[in-house]
Coordinates of C-alpha atoms in Angstrom, one line a residue:
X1 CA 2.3 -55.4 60.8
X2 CA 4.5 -52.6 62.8
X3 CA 2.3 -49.5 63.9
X4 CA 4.2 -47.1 62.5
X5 CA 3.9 -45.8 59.2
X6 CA 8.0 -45.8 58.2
X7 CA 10.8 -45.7 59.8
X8 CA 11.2 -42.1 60.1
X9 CA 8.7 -42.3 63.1
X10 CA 11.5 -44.2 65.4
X11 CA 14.7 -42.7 64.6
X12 CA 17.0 -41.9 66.8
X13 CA 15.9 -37.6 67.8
X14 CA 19.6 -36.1 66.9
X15 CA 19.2 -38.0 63.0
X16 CA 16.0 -36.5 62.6
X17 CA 17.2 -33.4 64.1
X18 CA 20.1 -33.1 61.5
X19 CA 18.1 -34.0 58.7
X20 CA 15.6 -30.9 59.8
X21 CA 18.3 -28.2 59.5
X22 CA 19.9 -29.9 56.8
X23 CA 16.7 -29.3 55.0
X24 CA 16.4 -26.0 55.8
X25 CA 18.8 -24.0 53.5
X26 CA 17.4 -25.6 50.4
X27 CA 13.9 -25.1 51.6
X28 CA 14.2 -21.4 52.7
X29 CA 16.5 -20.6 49.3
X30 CA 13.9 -22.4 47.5
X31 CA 11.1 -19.6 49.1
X32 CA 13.5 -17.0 48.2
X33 CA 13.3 -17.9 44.3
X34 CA 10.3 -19.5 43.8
X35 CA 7.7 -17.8 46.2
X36 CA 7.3 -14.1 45.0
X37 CA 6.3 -13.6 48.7
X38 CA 9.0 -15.1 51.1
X39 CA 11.4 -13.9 48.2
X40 CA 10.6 -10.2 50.1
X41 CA 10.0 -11.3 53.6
X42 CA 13.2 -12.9 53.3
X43 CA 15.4 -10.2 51.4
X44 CA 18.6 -10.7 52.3
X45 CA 18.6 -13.4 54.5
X46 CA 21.5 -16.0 53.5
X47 CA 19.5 -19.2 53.6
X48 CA 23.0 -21.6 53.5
X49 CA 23.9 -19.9 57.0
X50 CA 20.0 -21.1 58.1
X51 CA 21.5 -24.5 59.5
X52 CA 20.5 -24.4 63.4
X53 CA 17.2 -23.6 65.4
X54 CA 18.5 -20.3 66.4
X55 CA 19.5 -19.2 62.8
X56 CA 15.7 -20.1 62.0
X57 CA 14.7 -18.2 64.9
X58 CA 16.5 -15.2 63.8
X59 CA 13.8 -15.2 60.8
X60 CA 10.5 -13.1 60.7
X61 CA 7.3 -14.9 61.7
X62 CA 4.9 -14.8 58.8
X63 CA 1.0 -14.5 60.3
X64 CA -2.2 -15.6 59.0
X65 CA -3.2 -11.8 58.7
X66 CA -0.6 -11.4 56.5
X67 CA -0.7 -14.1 54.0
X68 CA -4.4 -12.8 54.0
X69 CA -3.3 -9.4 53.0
X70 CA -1.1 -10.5 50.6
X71 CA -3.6 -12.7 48.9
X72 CA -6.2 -9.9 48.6
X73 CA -3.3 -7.2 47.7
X74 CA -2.6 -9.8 44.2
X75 CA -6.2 -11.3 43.4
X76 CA -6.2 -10.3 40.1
X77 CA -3.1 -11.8 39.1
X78 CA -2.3 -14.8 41.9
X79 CA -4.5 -16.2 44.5
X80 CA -2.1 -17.5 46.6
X81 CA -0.7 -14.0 47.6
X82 CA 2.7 -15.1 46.2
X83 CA 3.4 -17.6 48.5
X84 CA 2.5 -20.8 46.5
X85 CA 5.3 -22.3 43.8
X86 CA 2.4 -23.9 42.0
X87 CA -0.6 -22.7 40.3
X88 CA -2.8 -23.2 36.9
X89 CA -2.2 -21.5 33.5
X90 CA -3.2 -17.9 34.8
X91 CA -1.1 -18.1 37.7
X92 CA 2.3 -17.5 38.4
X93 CA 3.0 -21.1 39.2
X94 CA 5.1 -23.1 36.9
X95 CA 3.7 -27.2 38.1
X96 CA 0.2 -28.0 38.1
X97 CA -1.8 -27.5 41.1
X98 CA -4.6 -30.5 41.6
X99 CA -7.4 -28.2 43.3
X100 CA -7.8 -25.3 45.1
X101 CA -9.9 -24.5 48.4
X102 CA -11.1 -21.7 50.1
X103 CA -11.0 -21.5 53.9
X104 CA -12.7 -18.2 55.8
X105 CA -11.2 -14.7 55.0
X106 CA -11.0 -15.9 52.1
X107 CA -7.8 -17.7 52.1
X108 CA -7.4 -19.9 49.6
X109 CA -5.1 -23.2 49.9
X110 CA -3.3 -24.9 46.8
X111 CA -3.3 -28.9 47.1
X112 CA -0.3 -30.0 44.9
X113 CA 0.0 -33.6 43.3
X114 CA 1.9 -35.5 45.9
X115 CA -0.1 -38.6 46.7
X116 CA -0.5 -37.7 50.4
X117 CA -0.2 -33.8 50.0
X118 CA -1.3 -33.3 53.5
X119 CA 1.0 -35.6 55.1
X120 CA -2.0 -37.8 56.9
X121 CA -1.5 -40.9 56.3
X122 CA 0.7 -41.3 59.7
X123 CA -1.9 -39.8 61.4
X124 CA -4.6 -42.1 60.0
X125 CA -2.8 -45.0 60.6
X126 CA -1.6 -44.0 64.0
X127 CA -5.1 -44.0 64.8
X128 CA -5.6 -47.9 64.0
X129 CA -6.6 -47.5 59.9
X130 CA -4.9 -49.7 57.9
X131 CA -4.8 -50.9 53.9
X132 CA -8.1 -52.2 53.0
X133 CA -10.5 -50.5 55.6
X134 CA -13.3 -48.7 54.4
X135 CA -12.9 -45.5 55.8
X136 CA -16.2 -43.4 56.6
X137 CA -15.2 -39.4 55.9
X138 CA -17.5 -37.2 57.2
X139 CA -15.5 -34.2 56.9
X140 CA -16.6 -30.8 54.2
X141 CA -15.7 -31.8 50.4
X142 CA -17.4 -28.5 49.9
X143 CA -14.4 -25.4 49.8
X144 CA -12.4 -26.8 52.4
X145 CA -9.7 -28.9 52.0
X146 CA -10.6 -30.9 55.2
X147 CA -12.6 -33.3 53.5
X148 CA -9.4 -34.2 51.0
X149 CA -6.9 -33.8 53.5
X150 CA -8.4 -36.9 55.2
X151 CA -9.1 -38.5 51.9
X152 CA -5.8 -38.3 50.4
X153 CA -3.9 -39.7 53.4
X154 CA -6.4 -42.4 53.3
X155 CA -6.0 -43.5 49.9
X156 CA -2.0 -43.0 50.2
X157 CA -2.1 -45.4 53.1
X158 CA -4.3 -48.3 51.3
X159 CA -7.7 -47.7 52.5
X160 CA -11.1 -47.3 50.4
X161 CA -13.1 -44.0 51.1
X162 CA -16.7 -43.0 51.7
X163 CA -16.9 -39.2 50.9
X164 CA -19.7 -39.1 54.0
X165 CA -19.0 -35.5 53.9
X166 CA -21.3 -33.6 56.4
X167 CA -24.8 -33.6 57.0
X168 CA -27.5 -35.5 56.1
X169 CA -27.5 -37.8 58.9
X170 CA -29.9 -40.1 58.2
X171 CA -28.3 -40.5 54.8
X172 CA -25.0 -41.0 56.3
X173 CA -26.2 -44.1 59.2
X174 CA -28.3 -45.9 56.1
X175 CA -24.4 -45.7 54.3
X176 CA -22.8 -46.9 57.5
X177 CA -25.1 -49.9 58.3
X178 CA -24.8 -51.1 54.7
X179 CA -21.6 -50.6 54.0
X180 CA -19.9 -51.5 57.4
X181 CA -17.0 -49.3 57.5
X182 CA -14.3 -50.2 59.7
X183 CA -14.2 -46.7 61.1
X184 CA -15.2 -42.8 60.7
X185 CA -12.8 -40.0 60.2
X186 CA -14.6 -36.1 61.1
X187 CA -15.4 -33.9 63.9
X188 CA -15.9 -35.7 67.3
X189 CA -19.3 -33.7 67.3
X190 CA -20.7 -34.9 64.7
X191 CA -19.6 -38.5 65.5
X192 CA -21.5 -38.4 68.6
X193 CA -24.5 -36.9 66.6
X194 CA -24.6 -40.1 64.4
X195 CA -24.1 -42.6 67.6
X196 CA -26.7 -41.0 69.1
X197 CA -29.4 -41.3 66.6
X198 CA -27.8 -44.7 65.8
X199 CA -28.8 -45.7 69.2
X200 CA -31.8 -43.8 69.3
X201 CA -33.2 -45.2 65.4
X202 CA -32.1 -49.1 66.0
X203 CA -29.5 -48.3 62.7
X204 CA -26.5 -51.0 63.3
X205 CA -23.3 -49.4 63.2
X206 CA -21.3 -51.9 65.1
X207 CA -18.6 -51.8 62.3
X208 CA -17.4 -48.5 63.1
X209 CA -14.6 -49.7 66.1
X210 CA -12.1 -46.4 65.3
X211 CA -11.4 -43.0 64.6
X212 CA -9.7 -40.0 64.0
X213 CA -11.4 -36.8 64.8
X214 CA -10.2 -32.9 64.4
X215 CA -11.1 -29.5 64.2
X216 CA -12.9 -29.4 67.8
X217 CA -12.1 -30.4 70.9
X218 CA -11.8 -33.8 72.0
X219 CA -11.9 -34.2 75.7
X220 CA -11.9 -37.1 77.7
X221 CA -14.8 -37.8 78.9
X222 CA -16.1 -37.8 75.1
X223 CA -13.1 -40.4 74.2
X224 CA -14.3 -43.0 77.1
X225 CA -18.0 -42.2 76.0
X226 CA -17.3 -43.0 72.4
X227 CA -14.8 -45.8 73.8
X228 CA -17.8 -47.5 75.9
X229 CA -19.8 -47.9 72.9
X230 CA -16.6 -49.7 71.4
X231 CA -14.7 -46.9 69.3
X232 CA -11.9 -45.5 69.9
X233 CA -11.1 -42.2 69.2
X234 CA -7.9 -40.6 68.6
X235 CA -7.2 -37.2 67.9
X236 CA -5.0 -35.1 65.2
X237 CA -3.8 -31.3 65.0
X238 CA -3.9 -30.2 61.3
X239 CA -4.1 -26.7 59.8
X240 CA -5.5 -25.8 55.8
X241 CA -1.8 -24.2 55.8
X242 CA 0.4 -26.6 56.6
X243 CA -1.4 -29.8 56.6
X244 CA -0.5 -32.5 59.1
X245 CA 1.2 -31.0 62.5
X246 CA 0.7 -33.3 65.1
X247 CA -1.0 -36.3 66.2
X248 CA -2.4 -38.8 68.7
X249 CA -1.0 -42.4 69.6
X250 CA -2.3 -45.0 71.1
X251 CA -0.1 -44.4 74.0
X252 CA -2.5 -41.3 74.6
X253 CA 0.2 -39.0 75.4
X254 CA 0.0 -36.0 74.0
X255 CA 0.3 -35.1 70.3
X256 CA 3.7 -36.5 68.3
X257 CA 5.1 -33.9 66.0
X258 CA 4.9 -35.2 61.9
X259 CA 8.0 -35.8 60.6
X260 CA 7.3 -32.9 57.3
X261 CA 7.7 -29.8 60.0
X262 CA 10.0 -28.1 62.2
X263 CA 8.2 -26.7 64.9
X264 CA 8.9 -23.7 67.3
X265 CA 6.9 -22.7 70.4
X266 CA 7.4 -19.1 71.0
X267 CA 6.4 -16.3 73.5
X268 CA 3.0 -14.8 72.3
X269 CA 3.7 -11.2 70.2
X270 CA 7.2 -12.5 69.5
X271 CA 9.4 -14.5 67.4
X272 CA 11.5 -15.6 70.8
X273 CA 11.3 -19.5 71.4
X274 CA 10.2 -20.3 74.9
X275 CA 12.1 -23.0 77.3
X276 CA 10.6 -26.4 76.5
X277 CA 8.2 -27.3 78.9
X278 CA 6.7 -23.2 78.9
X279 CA 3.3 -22.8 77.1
X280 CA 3.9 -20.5 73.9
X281 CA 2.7 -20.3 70.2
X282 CA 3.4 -23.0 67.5
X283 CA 5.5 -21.9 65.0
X284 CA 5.4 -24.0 61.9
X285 CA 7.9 -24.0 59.0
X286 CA 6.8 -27.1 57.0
X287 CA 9.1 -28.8 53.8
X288 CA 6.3 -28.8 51.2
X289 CA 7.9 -26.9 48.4
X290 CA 4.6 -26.4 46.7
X291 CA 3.6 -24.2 50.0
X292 CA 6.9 -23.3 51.4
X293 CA 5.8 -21.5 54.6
X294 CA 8.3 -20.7 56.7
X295 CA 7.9 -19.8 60.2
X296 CA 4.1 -19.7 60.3
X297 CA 2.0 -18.7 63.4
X298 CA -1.1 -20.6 63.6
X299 CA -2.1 -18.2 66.4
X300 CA -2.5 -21.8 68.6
X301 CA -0.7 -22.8 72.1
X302 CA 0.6 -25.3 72.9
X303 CA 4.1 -26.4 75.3
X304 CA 6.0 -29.9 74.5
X305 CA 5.6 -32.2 76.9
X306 CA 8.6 -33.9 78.0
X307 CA 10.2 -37.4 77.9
X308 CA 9.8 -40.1 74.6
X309 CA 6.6 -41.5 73.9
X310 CA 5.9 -45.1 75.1
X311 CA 5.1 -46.0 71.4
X312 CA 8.6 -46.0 70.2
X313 CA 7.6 -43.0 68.1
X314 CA 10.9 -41.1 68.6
X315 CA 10.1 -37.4 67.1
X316 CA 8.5 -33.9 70.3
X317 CA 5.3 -34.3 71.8
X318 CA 3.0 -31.1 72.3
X319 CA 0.3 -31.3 74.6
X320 CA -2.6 -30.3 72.5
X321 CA -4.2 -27.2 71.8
X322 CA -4.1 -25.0 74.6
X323 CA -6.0 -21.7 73.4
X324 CA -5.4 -18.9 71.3
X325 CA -2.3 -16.7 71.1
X326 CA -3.8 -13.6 69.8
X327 CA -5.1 -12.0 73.0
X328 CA -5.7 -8.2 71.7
X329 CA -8.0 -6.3 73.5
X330 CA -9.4 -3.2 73.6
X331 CA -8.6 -0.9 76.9
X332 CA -9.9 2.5 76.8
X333 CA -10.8 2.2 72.9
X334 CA -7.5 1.5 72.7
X335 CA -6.0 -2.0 71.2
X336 CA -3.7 -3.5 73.1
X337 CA -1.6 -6.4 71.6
X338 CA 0.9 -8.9 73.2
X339 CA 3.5 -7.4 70.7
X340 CA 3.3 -4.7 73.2
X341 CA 4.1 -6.6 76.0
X342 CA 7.0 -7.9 74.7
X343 CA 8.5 -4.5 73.5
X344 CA 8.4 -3.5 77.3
X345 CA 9.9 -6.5 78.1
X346 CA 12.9 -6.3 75.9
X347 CA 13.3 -2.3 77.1
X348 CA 13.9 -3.9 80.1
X349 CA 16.6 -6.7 80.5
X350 CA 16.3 -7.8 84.4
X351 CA 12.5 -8.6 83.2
X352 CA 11.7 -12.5 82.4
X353 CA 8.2 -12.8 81.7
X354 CA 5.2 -10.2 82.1
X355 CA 1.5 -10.7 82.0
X356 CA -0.8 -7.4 81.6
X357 CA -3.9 -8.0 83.7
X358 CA -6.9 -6.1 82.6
X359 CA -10.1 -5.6 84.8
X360 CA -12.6 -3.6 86.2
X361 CA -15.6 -2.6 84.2
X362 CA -16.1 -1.7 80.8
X363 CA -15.2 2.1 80.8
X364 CA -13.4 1.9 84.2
X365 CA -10.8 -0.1 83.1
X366 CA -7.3 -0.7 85.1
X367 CA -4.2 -2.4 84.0
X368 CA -1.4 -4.0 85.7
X369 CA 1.7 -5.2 84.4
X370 CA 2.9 -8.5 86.6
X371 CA 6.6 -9.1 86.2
X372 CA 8.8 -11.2 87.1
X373 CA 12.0 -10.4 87.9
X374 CA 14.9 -12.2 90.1
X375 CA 17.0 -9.2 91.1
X376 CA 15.3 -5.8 90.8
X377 CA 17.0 -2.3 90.3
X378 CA 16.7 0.7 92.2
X379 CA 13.8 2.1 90.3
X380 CA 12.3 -0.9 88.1
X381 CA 8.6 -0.2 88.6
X382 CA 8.3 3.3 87.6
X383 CA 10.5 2.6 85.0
X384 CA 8.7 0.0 83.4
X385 CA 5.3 1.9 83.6
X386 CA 6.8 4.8 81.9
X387 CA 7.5 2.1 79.4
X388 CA 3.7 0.6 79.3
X389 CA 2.6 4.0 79.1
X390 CA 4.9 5.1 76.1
X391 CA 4.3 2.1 74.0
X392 CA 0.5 1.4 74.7
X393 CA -0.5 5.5 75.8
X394 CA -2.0 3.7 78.5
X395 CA -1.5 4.1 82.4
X396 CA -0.7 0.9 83.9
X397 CA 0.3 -0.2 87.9
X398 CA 3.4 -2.5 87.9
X399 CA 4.0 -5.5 90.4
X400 CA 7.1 -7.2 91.0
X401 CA 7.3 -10.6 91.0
X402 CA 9.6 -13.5 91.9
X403 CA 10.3 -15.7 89.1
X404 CA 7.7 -18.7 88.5
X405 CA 5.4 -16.7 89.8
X406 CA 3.3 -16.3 87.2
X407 CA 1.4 -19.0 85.5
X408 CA 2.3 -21.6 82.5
X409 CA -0.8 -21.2 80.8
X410 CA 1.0 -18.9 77.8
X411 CA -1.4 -15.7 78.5
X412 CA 0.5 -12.3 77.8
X413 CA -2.5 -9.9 78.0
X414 CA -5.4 -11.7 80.7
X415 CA -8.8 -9.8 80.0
X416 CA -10.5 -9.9 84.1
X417 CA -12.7 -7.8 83.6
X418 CA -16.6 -8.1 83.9
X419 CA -18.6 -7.6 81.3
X420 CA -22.5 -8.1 83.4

């Protein structure tokens, strides 16, 4: 049996990369018409001329915040905000959606009919599942689509289910010792929770040898603790949104981009890809006409890691989730927003990257803008704080600094100060 799911996983990188933008006009025109929202973010745009990665990146980054708005703006007469293609008999959708969640805001998510809607069947069986497993689910079936994203690329990819869902741990070992999955799909919390009072009860759950966790963190040391107790865990990057992003192989290198996305990693309060390599915001335009989002910010970090992976999947690697890219803060009883930043930065063309540092005391706050810059005019400093102060009404002290001065860690706004 090969460990891929399909051959799309090891094509050559410049095939799949064709086939991306080639998919892109169609996609984008099929916003335009079909989703009463991107049809206005996108006025005007000519989605045949939308065949390269800077073309896309000429488009507008749609934001969480936003498709929120929109959804509560049109409650009474679409859910989805506009931005769905399917819906139910009330809706504006004309094909059938299968079920509907709700994810905090509210936001609510359609599921369309394709088998594996959420794309994670590659995920799942990059983490060792296979047709025929019984596969233990522990994530919600209760408003959140988590539960069936997992489910659905289960089924898609052969296995049988136990909707585990979450809670009721004692419940859920008893279902595990008698029916002897071959592994658990859920949070990595709640997966040590149950081999903890496993261990702790005498309850045999020695079938369980793999995993695939999400929606926390997974460090190492929990992976070798789960892995000394004989499971291996492996690790997934999924949103409500977009479904399947990224995911773990048993190389352990990084997270492989899904073969259903193009993915952007852009400056934080911008649109602006960064240099591969630089830690910025995942952009996500995914090819699910049902959900056609194009150039979404899941607010994440995240920077591709370089080389191929040594599993002879062929498509990026990210490193993982890196932290947030919303860094507003308030200064002064002002809010300051990396949008801001960036405006200073593009007022100013010798500038290459800039980092506001806030810190002090609450109430005595002091802000400095760290630049870099590799030949600086006559001038610069004051020039760029009249800048800060114009855009943000904030004073602000400037420092000059050579370029890679300041660190890869995708922070625009840094909040130093002490809060005790």
């Amino acid at each position: 049996m090969t460990e891929t799911l399909d051959a799309l996983e090891t094509r050559a990188p410049a095939t799949r990369e064709a086939a991306l933008l080639a998919a892109l006009p169609a996609q984008i025109g099929h916003a335009q018409q079909h989703s009463a929202a991107f049809g206005a973010i996108l006025a005007g745009v000519d989605a045949g001329a939308v065949t390269s990665r800077a073309a896309l990146a000429g488009l507008p980054v749609t934001r969480k915040s936003e498709l929120l708005e929109r959804q509560k703006a049109q409650r009474a007469s679409d859910a989805f905000g506009g931005f769905a293609t399917i819906g139910w008999a009330s809706q504006a959708g004309a094909r059938r959606t299968r079920r509907v969640f709700q994810s905090p805001g509210p936001i609510y998510e359609p599921e369309g009919e394709a088998g594996d809607y959420w794309r994670m069947a590659r995920a799942i069986r990059a983490a060792g599942f296979r047709a025929g497993d019984l596969v233990h689910n522990s994530f919600s079936y209760h408003l959140t689509p988590a539960g069936s994203m997992m489910e659905t690329g289960a089924l898609a990819l052969g296995c049988t289910v136990f909707p585990g869902g979450v809670g009721n741990t004692e419940l859920q070992l008893q279902a595990i010792a008698e029916l002897k999955p071959a592994g658990y799909i859920g949070t990595p919390s709640f997966l040590k929770i149950l081999v903890d009072k496993a261990a702790e009860t005498g309850v045999d759950i020695g079938s369980v040898r793999k995993a695939l966790v999400s929606g926390e963190a997974f460090p190492p040391s929990l992976r070798d603790w789960l892995r000394e107790r004989g499971i291996e865990g492996y690790q997934c990057y999924a949103t409500a949104d977009l479904g399947l992003i990224a995911y773990e192989t048993p190389a352990r290198e990084g997270l492989v981009i899904d073969e259903g996305v193009v993915v952007e990693i852009v400056r934080p309060g911008t649109g602006d890809p960064v240099p591969d390599g630089e830690v910025g915001e995942l952009v996500i335009t995914t090819l699910n006409p049902d959900y056609p989002l194009i150039r979404f910010g899941t607010g994440d970090l995240s920077a591709v890691l370089p080389g191929a992976c040594p599993s002879g999947r062929s498509n990026t690697r990210i490193k993982g989730w890196l932290g947030r890219a919303d860094q507003t803060t308030k200064v002064r009883g002002m809010f300051v927003h990396p949008s801001q930043v960036a405006e200073v930065v593009r007022r100013h063309p010798a500038l290459l990257r800039a980092r506001l540092v806030v810190e002090g005391e609450m109430a005595n706050d002091r802000m400095t803008l760290k630049v870099e810059v590799a030949d600086a005019p006559a001038g610069l400093a004051e020039q760029v704080a009249h800048s800060v102060r114009d855009v943000t009404k904030l004073r602000a002290e400037v420092e000059l600094l050579a370029p890679g001065s300041l660190p890869n860690d995708g922070k625009v706004i840094e909040d130093a100060r002490s809060y005790h």
